[in-house]
Coordinates of C-alpha atoms and ligand atoms in Angstrom, one line a residue:
M18 CA 10.8 -3.0 38.4
I19 CA 11.8 -1.1 35.2
K20 CA 10.2 2.4 34.9
P21 CA 8.7 3.6 31.7
F22 CA 10.7 6.4 29.9
E23 CA 9.4 9.8 30.9
K24 CA 9.3 11.0 27.4
P25 CA 8.5 8.9 24.3
V26 CA 11.5 7.2 22.7
Y27 CA 10.8 7.0 19.0
V28 CA 12.4 4.8 16.4
T29 CA 14.3 7.8 15.2
R30 CA 14.9 11.5 15.8
P31 CA 16.4 13.7 13.1
F32 CA 19.9 15.2 13.7
L33 CA 19.7 19.0 13.7
P34 CA 22.8 21.2 13.3
P35 CA 23.4 23.8 16.0
L36 CA 20.7 26.4 15.6
E37 CA 23.2 29.3 15.4
E38 CA 24.9 27.6 12.5
F39 CA 21.7 27.2 10.7
R40 CA 20.7 30.8 11.4
Q41 CA 23.9 32.0 9.8
G42 CA 23.0 29.9 6.7
L43 CA 19.6 31.4 6.6
Q44 CA 21.1 34.9 6.6
E45 CA 22.5 34.1 3.2
I46 CA 19.1 33.1 1.9
W47 CA 17.4 36.2 3.5
E48 CA 20.0 38.4 1.7
S49 CA 19.7 36.8 -1.7
R50 CA 16.0 36.1 -1.5
L51 CA 16.7 33.1 -3.7
L52 CA 14.5 30.3 -2.3
S53 CA 14.3 27.8 -5.1
N54 CA 15.0 27.1 -8.8
N55 CA 18.7 26.0 -8.8
G56 CA 19.9 28.5 -6.3
P57 CA 23.5 29.0 -5.1
I58 CA 23.1 26.8 -2.0
L59 CA 21.7 23.9 -4.1
Q60 CA 24.6 24.3 -6.5
R61 CA 27.1 24.2 -3.6
F62 CA 25.4 21.3 -1.9
T63 CA 25.5 19.4 -5.2
K64 CA 29.3 19.9 -5.5
E65 CA 29.7 18.7 -1.9
L66 CA 27.8 15.5 -2.8
C67 CA 29.8 15.1 -6.0
N68 CA 33.0 15.1 -3.8
F69 CA 31.5 12.8 -1.2
F70 CA 30.3 10.3 -3.8
E71 CA 33.4 10.7 -6.1
T72 CA 31.3 11.4 -9.2
D73 CA 29.8 14.3 -11.2
N74 CA 26.7 12.3 -12.0
V75 CA 24.5 13.6 -9.1
C76 CA 21.0 15.1 -9.4
L77 CA 19.0 16.5 -6.4
F78 CA 15.2 16.3 -5.9
N79 CA 12.7 17.4 -3.3
N80 CA 12.2 13.8 -2.1
G81 CA 13.4 10.3 -2.9
T82 CA 10.1 9.1 -4.3
L83 CA 10.0 11.6 -7.1
A84 CA 13.7 11.1 -7.7
L85 CA 13.1 7.4 -8.3
Q86 CA 9.9 8.0 -10.3
I87 CA 11.8 10.4 -12.6
A88 CA 14.8 8.0 -12.8
L89 CA 12.6 5.2 -14.2
Q90 CA 11.0 7.6 -16.7
G91 CA 14.3 9.1 -17.8
M92 CA 15.8 5.7 -18.3
G93 CA 12.8 4.5 -20.3
I94 CA 12.1 1.6 -18.1
S95 CA 8.8 -0.2 -19.1
G96 CA 7.1 -3.6 -19.1
E97 CA 8.1 -5.7 -16.0
V98 CA 10.6 -4.8 -13.2
I99 CA 11.7 -7.4 -10.7
T100 CA 11.6 -6.0 -7.2
T101 CA 11.3 -6.8 -3.5
P102 CA 8.0 -6.8 -1.5
F103 CA 10.0 -6.1 1.7
T104 CA 10.4 -2.4 1.4
F105 CA 8.7 0.9 2.0
V106 CA 5.7 1.3 -0.3
A107 CA 7.3 4.1 -2.3
T108 CA 9.7 1.6 -4.0
T109 CA 6.6 0.0 -5.7
H110 CA 4.6 3.1 -6.1
V111 CA 7.2 4.6 -8.5
L112 CA 6.7 1.6 -10.8
F113 CA 2.9 2.1 -10.7
W114 CA 3.3 5.8 -11.6
N115 CA 5.4 4.7 -14.6
K116 CA 2.8 2.1 -15.7
I117 CA 5.4 -0.7 -15.0
R118 CA 4.3 -4.1 -13.7
P119 CA 6.2 -5.0 -10.5
V120 CA 7.2 -8.6 -10.2
F121 CA 7.8 -9.4 -6.6
V122 CA 10.4 -12.0 -5.7
D123 CA 11.7 -13.3 -2.4
I124 CA 14.6 -12.0 -0.3
E125 CA 17.5 -13.7 1.4
P126 CA 17.3 -14.4 5.1
D127 CA 20.5 -12.8 6.4
Y128 CA 20.2 -9.1 5.3
Y129 CA 16.7 -9.2 3.7
T130 CA 17.8 -8.0 0.3
L131 CA 16.6 -9.5 -3.1
D132 CA 17.6 -13.1 -3.5
P133 CA 19.5 -13.3 -6.9
E134 CA 18.4 -16.8 -7.6
K135 CA 14.8 -15.8 -7.4
V136 CA 15.5 -12.8 -9.5
E137 CA 16.9 -14.9 -12.3
A138 CA 14.0 -17.3 -12.2
A139 CA 11.5 -14.5 -12.6
I140 CA 13.0 -13.0 -15.8
T141 CA 10.6 -12.9 -18.8
P142 CA 10.8 -11.4 -22.3
W143 CA 9.1 -8.3 -20.8
T144 CA 11.6 -7.7 -18.0
T145 CA 13.5 -4.5 -18.5
A146 CA 15.1 -3.9 -15.1
I147 CA 15.8 -5.1 -11.5
L148 CA 14.9 -2.7 -8.7
A149 CA 16.7 -3.8 -5.6
V150 CA 16.7 -2.2 -2.2
H151 CA 19.7 -1.9 0.2
V152 CA 17.2 -2.4 3.0
Y153 CA 18.3 -1.0 6.4
G154 CA 21.5 0.1 4.6
H155 CA 22.6 -3.6 4.1
P156 CA 24.2 -3.8 0.6
C157 CA 22.4 -6.1 -1.8
K158 CA 24.2 -9.1 -3.4
L159 CA 26.0 -6.6 -5.7
T160 CA 28.1 -9.0 -7.7
A161 CA 25.4 -11.6 -8.3
L162 CA 22.8 -9.0 -9.3
A163 CA 25.3 -7.2 -11.6
D164 CA 26.0 -10.5 -13.3
I165 CA 22.4 -11.3 -13.9
A166 CA 21.7 -7.8 -15.2
R167 CA 24.6 -8.1 -17.6
R168 CA 23.7 -11.5 -18.9
H169 CA 20.1 -10.6 -19.5
N170 CA 20.7 -7.0 -20.6
L171 CA 18.7 -5.5 -17.8
K172 CA 19.1 -2.2 -16.1
L173 CA 20.1 -2.5 -12.5
I174 CA 18.6 0.1 -10.3
Y175 CA 19.1 0.4 -6.5
D176 CA 16.7 2.0 -4.1
A177 CA 19.5 3.2 -1.7
A178 CA 17.1 5.3 0.4
H179 CA 18.6 3.8 3.6
A180 CA 22.2 3.5 2.4
F181 CA 23.8 7.0 2.6
G182 CA 27.4 6.7 3.8
V183 CA 27.7 3.0 3.1
K184 CA 30.9 1.8 1.3
V185 CA 31.8 -1.5 -0.2
G186 CA 35.4 -2.3 -0.8
G187 CA 36.2 1.4 -0.2
K188 CA 33.7 2.5 -2.9
P189 CA 30.6 4.6 -2.1
I190 CA 27.5 2.3 -2.5
G191 CA 26.2 4.7 -5.2
H192 CA 28.9 3.4 -7.6
F193 CA 27.1 0.0 -8.0
G194 CA 24.5 -0.6 -10.6
D195 CA 23.3 1.8 -13.3
L196 CA 21.6 4.2 -10.9
S197 CA 20.9 4.6 -7.2
M198 CA 18.3 6.7 -5.4
F199 CA 19.0 8.1 -1.9
S200 CA 16.3 9.5 0.4
F201 CA 17.1 12.6 2.5
H202 CA 13.9 12.4 4.5
A203 CA 13.9 13.6 8.1
T204 CA 13.8 10.1 9.4
K205 CA 17.0 9.1 7.6
L206 CA 20.6 9.1 9.0
F207 CA 21.4 11.8 6.5
H208 CA 18.6 14.3 5.7
S209 CA 17.7 17.6 4.2
I210 CA 14.3 17.8 5.9
E211 CA 12.9 16.2 2.8
G212 CA 15.0 15.4 -0.2
G213 CA 16.3 12.8 -2.7
M214 CA 19.3 12.2 -4.9
L215 CA 20.1 10.1 -8.0
I216 CA 23.6 8.9 -8.7
F217 CA 24.1 7.3 -12.1
K218 CA 26.6 5.8 -14.5
E219 CA 25.6 7.4 -17.7
S220 CA 26.5 11.1 -17.8
G221 CA 23.9 11.9 -20.5
L222 CA 21.1 11.3 -18.0
K223 CA 21.9 14.4 -16.0
E224 CA 20.5 16.8 -18.5
L225 CA 17.4 14.6 -18.9
F226 CA 16.8 14.5 -15.1
D227 CA 17.3 18.2 -14.9
Y228 CA 14.6 18.8 -17.5
L229 CA 12.2 16.2 -15.9
K230 CA 12.4 17.8 -12.5
N231 CA 11.8 21.3 -13.8
F232 CA 8.7 21.1 -16.0
G233 CA 10.9 20.2 -19.0
F234 CA 12.2 23.8 -19.3
K235 CA 15.4 24.2 -21.4
N236 CA 15.2 28.0 -21.2
E237 CA 12.5 30.7 -20.7
V238 CA 10.6 29.8 -23.8
E239 CA 11.5 26.2 -24.7
V240 CA 9.9 23.2 -23.0
V241 CA 11.5 20.1 -24.4
M242 CA 9.4 17.4 -22.6
P243 CA 6.5 17.2 -20.2
G244 CA 8.4 17.4 -17.0
T245 CA 7.1 17.7 -13.5
N246 CA 8.2 19.8 -10.5
A247 CA 10.5 17.9 -8.2
K248 CA 13.2 20.5 -7.4
M249 CA 15.0 20.7 -4.1
N250 CA 14.8 24.2 -2.6
E251 CA 17.4 26.3 -0.9
I252 CA 16.4 25.6 2.7
Q253 CA 16.5 21.9 2.1
S254 CA 19.9 22.3 0.5
L255 CA 21.2 24.3 3.4
M256 CA 20.0 21.7 5.9
G257 CA 21.6 18.9 3.8
S258 CA 24.9 20.8 3.5
M259 CA 25.1 21.3 7.2
V260 CA 24.1 17.8 8.2
L261 CA 26.8 16.4 5.8
K262 CA 29.5 18.1 7.9
Y263 CA 28.4 16.0 10.8
L264 CA 27.9 12.7 9.0
E265 CA 31.0 10.9 10.2
E266 CA 30.2 11.8 13.8
L267 CA 26.6 10.6 13.4
I268 CA 27.8 7.2 11.9
R269 CA 30.3 6.8 14.7
K270 CA 27.7 7.4 17.4
R271 CA 25.3 4.9 15.8
A272 CA 28.1 2.3 15.5
V273 CA 28.5 2.5 19.3
I274 CA 24.7 2.2 19.9
T275 CA 24.5 -0.8 17.5
K276 CA 27.4 -2.5 19.2
L277 CA 25.7 -2.2 22.6
Y278 CA 22.3 -3.4 21.2
R279 CA 24.1 -6.4 19.6
C280 CA 26.1 -7.2 22.7
R281 CA 23.0 -7.1 24.9
L282 CA 20.6 -8.9 22.5
E283 CA 22.5 -11.4 20.5
E284 CA 22.4 -14.0 23.3
V285 CA 18.8 -13.5 24.2
P286 CA 16.8 -16.7 23.1
G287 CA 14.2 -15.8 20.5
I288 CA 15.9 -12.6 19.3
H289 CA 17.8 -13.0 16.1
L290 CA 20.1 -10.5 14.5
S291 CA 21.7 -10.2 11.0
P292 CA 25.2 -11.5 10.9
A293 CA 27.8 -8.8 11.4
P294 CA 28.7 -7.3 8.0
S295 CA 31.8 -8.6 6.2
S296 CA 35.0 -6.5 6.7
D297 CA 34.8 -4.9 3.2
I298 CA 31.6 -3.2 4.2
R299 CA 31.5 0.2 5.9
S300 CA 28.0 0.3 7.5
N301 CA 26.0 3.4 8.2
Y302 CA 24.0 1.8 11.1
A303 CA 20.8 3.3 9.7
Y304 CA 18.4 0.9 11.4
M305 CA 18.4 -1.6 14.3
P306 CA 16.3 -4.5 13.1
I307 CA 15.7 -7.5 15.4
E308 CA 13.8 -10.7 14.5
V309 CA 11.5 -12.1 17.2
D310 CA 10.8 -15.8 17.2
E311 CA 7.5 -16.2 19.0
Q312 CA 8.2 -19.8 20.2
E313 CA 11.6 -19.1 21.6
F314 CA 11.0 -15.6 22.9
G315 CA 7.6 -16.5 24.4
M316 CA 5.9 -13.5 22.8
S317 CA 5.1 -12.5 19.2
R318 CA 6.8 -9.5 17.5
D319 CA 3.4 -7.7 17.5
A320 CA 2.9 -8.3 21.2
L321 CA 6.5 -7.0 21.9
Y322 CA 5.8 -4.0 19.7
E323 CA 2.6 -3.2 21.7
K324 CA 4.2 -4.0 25.1
L325 CA 7.1 -1.6 24.5
K326 CA 4.6 1.2 24.1
Q327 CA 3.7 0.8 27.7
W328 CA 7.3 1.7 28.5
N329 CA 7.0 4.7 26.1
V330 CA 9.2 3.0 23.5
F331 CA 7.9 3.4 20.0
A332 CA 9.7 0.8 17.9
R333 CA 8.4 0.2 14.3
R334 CA 7.5 -2.8 12.2
Y335 CA 9.5 -1.7 9.1
F336 CA 8.3 -3.3 6.8
Y337 CA 5.0 -4.8 7.6
P338 CA 2.8 -5.6 5.8
L339 CA 4.6 -6.7 2.6
V340 CA 4.0 -4.3 -0.2
C341 CA 2.2 -7.0 -2.2
D342 CA -0.3 -7.4 0.6
Y343 CA -1.6 -3.8 0.4
P344 CA -5.0 -3.7 -1.3
C345 CA -3.7 -1.7 -4.2
Y346 CA -1.2 -4.4 -5.1
R347 CA -3.0 -7.6 -4.1
S348 CA -4.2 -8.3 -7.6
I349 CA -0.6 -8.6 -8.9
S350 CA 0.5 -12.2 -8.9
V351 CA 3.7 -12.9 -7.0
N352 CA 6.6 -15.0 -8.2
G353 CA 7.0 -18.0 -5.9
Q354 CA 6.1 -18.2 -2.2
L355 CA 7.9 -15.1 -0.7
T356 CA 8.5 -17.4 2.3
V357 CA 11.5 -15.4 3.6
A358 CA 9.9 -12.0 3.0
R359 CA 6.7 -13.1 4.8
R360 CA 8.7 -14.4 7.8
A361 CA 10.7 -11.1 7.9
A362 CA 7.6 -9.0 7.7
D363 CA 6.0 -11.0 10.6
R364 CA 9.0 -11.1 12.8
I365 CA 11.1 -7.9 12.4
L366 CA 10.9 -5.0 14.8
T367 CA 13.2 -2.0 14.2
L368 CA 14.4 -0.6 17.6
P369 CA 15.1 3.1 18.3
I370 CA 18.5 4.3 16.9
Y371 CA 19.7 7.9 16.4
D372 CA 22.7 9.9 17.3
S373 CA 21.3 11.5 20.5
L374 CA 20.0 8.3 22.0
E375 CA 21.8 7.8 25.3
L376 CA 23.6 4.5 25.9
S377 CA 21.8 4.3 29.2
D378 CA 18.5 4.4 27.2
V379 CA 19.7 1.6 25.0
E380 CA 20.5 -0.4 28.1
A381 CA 17.1 0.3 29.5
I382 CA 15.4 -0.7 26.2
C383 CA 17.4 -4.0 26.3
D384 CA 16.5 -4.5 30.0
I385 CA 12.8 -4.1 29.1
I386 CA 13.1 -6.6 26.2
T387 CA 14.9 -9.2 28.2
S388 CA 12.6 -8.9 31.2
L389 CA 9.6 -9.2 29.0
R390 CA 11.0 -12.5 27.8
L391 CA 11.4 -13.8 31.3
G392 CA 7.9 -12.6 32.1
K393 CA 9.3 -10.3 34.9
A394 CA 8.2 -7.0 33.4
Ligands
T4K11 N1 12.4 3.7 -0.6 C1 12.6 3.3 0.7 C2 13.2 2.0 0.9 C3 12.2 4.1 1.8 O1 12.4 3.7 3.1 C4 11.7 5.4 1.5 C5 11.3 6.3 2.6 C6 11.5 5.8 0.2 C7 11.9 4.9 -0.8 C8 11.0 7.1 -0.2 O2 11.8 8.2 0.1 P1 11.2 9.7 0.5 O3 10.2 10.0 -0.6 O4 10.5 9.6 1.8 O5 12.4 10.6 0.5 C9 9.1 7.2 7.1 C10 9.4 8.2 6.1 O6 8.4 9.1 5.9 C11 9.9 7.6 4.8 O7 10.7 8.6 4.2 C12 10.8 6.4 5.0 N2 11.2 5.8 3.8 C13 10.1 5.4 5.9 C14 10.9 4.2 6.1 O8 9.8 6.0 7.1 P2 7.0 6.8 8.6 O9 5.5 6.8 8.2 O10 7.4 5.6 9.4 O11 7.4 8.1 9.4 P3 6.9 8.7 10.8 O12 6.4 10.1 10.5 O13 6.0 7.8 11.5 O14 8.3 8.9 11.6 C15 8.9 7.9 12.3 C16 9.4 8.5 13.6 O15 10.4 9.4 13.4 C17 8.3 9.2 14.4 O16 7.7 8.4 15.3 C18 9.1 10.3 15.1 C19 10.3 10.5 14.3 N3 10.3 11.8 13.5 C20 9.7 11.8 12.3 C21 9.7 12.9 11.5 C22 9.1 13.0 10.2 C23 10.8 12.9 14.1 O17 11.3 12.9 15.2 N4 10.8 14.1 13.4 C24 10.3 14.1 12.1 O18 10.3 15.2 11.5 O19 7.7 6.9 7.2

């Protein structure tokens, strides 16, 4: 008989730097009394990220949603944008806030990213951009999407909210496409409590994004455009800067957890995992998605999700329902059947994964899942 966990095991827990380290950082803020508006810690953190991403084209924001919303506005994206319905709602909301029509197309079945063939088929004279998501940190079909964007003269924008630390062919994932947005939300592998970042090709966008996130101020008396307020503050920057120091260690720990999950679950009938990534990809192990086949497993994904709660395990159905099924987007016609996306939304459960999750807890979660299949639990 497997015992329930004494304390809830959540899908994620944020990494926190040692409190004493953070306190020392706060000391600097207490002395300067600079809390926001392009303070010294934000400037330092920006430089650290420029080094990390090997580019000067970095702009920080108070969250990923506003970062992406401002990106679309600054780049002048309009008309229709081809995107995925299998994502967090914010990916679509930023289009709505820019009065852009989302065109939802299907995803591919291995890594759940936009299917390039479906993208190409959905292009119309009104299409101005592709907004693809590196969902779970899985890189999109980068070459195929870049080829389509080039041939049709479209901007290629990546929602890389899940992909901090991912590299492809040795290059940081932010180097692909015209622009990438990263979320630094507390639930992410890398976080700054809340926060967001844009990385982009065209250097000229930096000034524009800086205006847009700070009310359009050029100086004390000049407002050059109607901007909003989307600035990252000093405490967020401090947290981000401290977490960055631990990033490699966090990724290493998650790699070990992922390996154990894969080893325990890949042979379980009715549980399907994405293929291991190709050797040129450095993963960040941000999420641990499994697909549950109701027939083979003997229980639906939703039943498993509910059952796990009885053991104090709070997995999540990222991403269910599909964005196009939320009432606010239901009136938008979708392109094609979205067969793969619907299947993913109905079958995927994301299991707990975070640096401080003990391997013995991973074993216990796998024991619960396998025994539920056999009807023993
Ligand atoms: N694009 C994509 C593809 C995204 O996934 C996201 C965000 C965005 C864009 C937008 O970026 P941001 O504007 O958020 O920077 C969470 C996050 O709020 C959201 O940031 C994230 N995606 C999404 C995938 O997940 P919830 O509603 O699932 O979070 P919540 O509060 O239920 O947290 C999940 C678990 O994490 C909790 O059960 C316990 C744990 N937790 C959470 C928080 C906030 C902690 O232990 N401590 C914490 O402080 O949305």
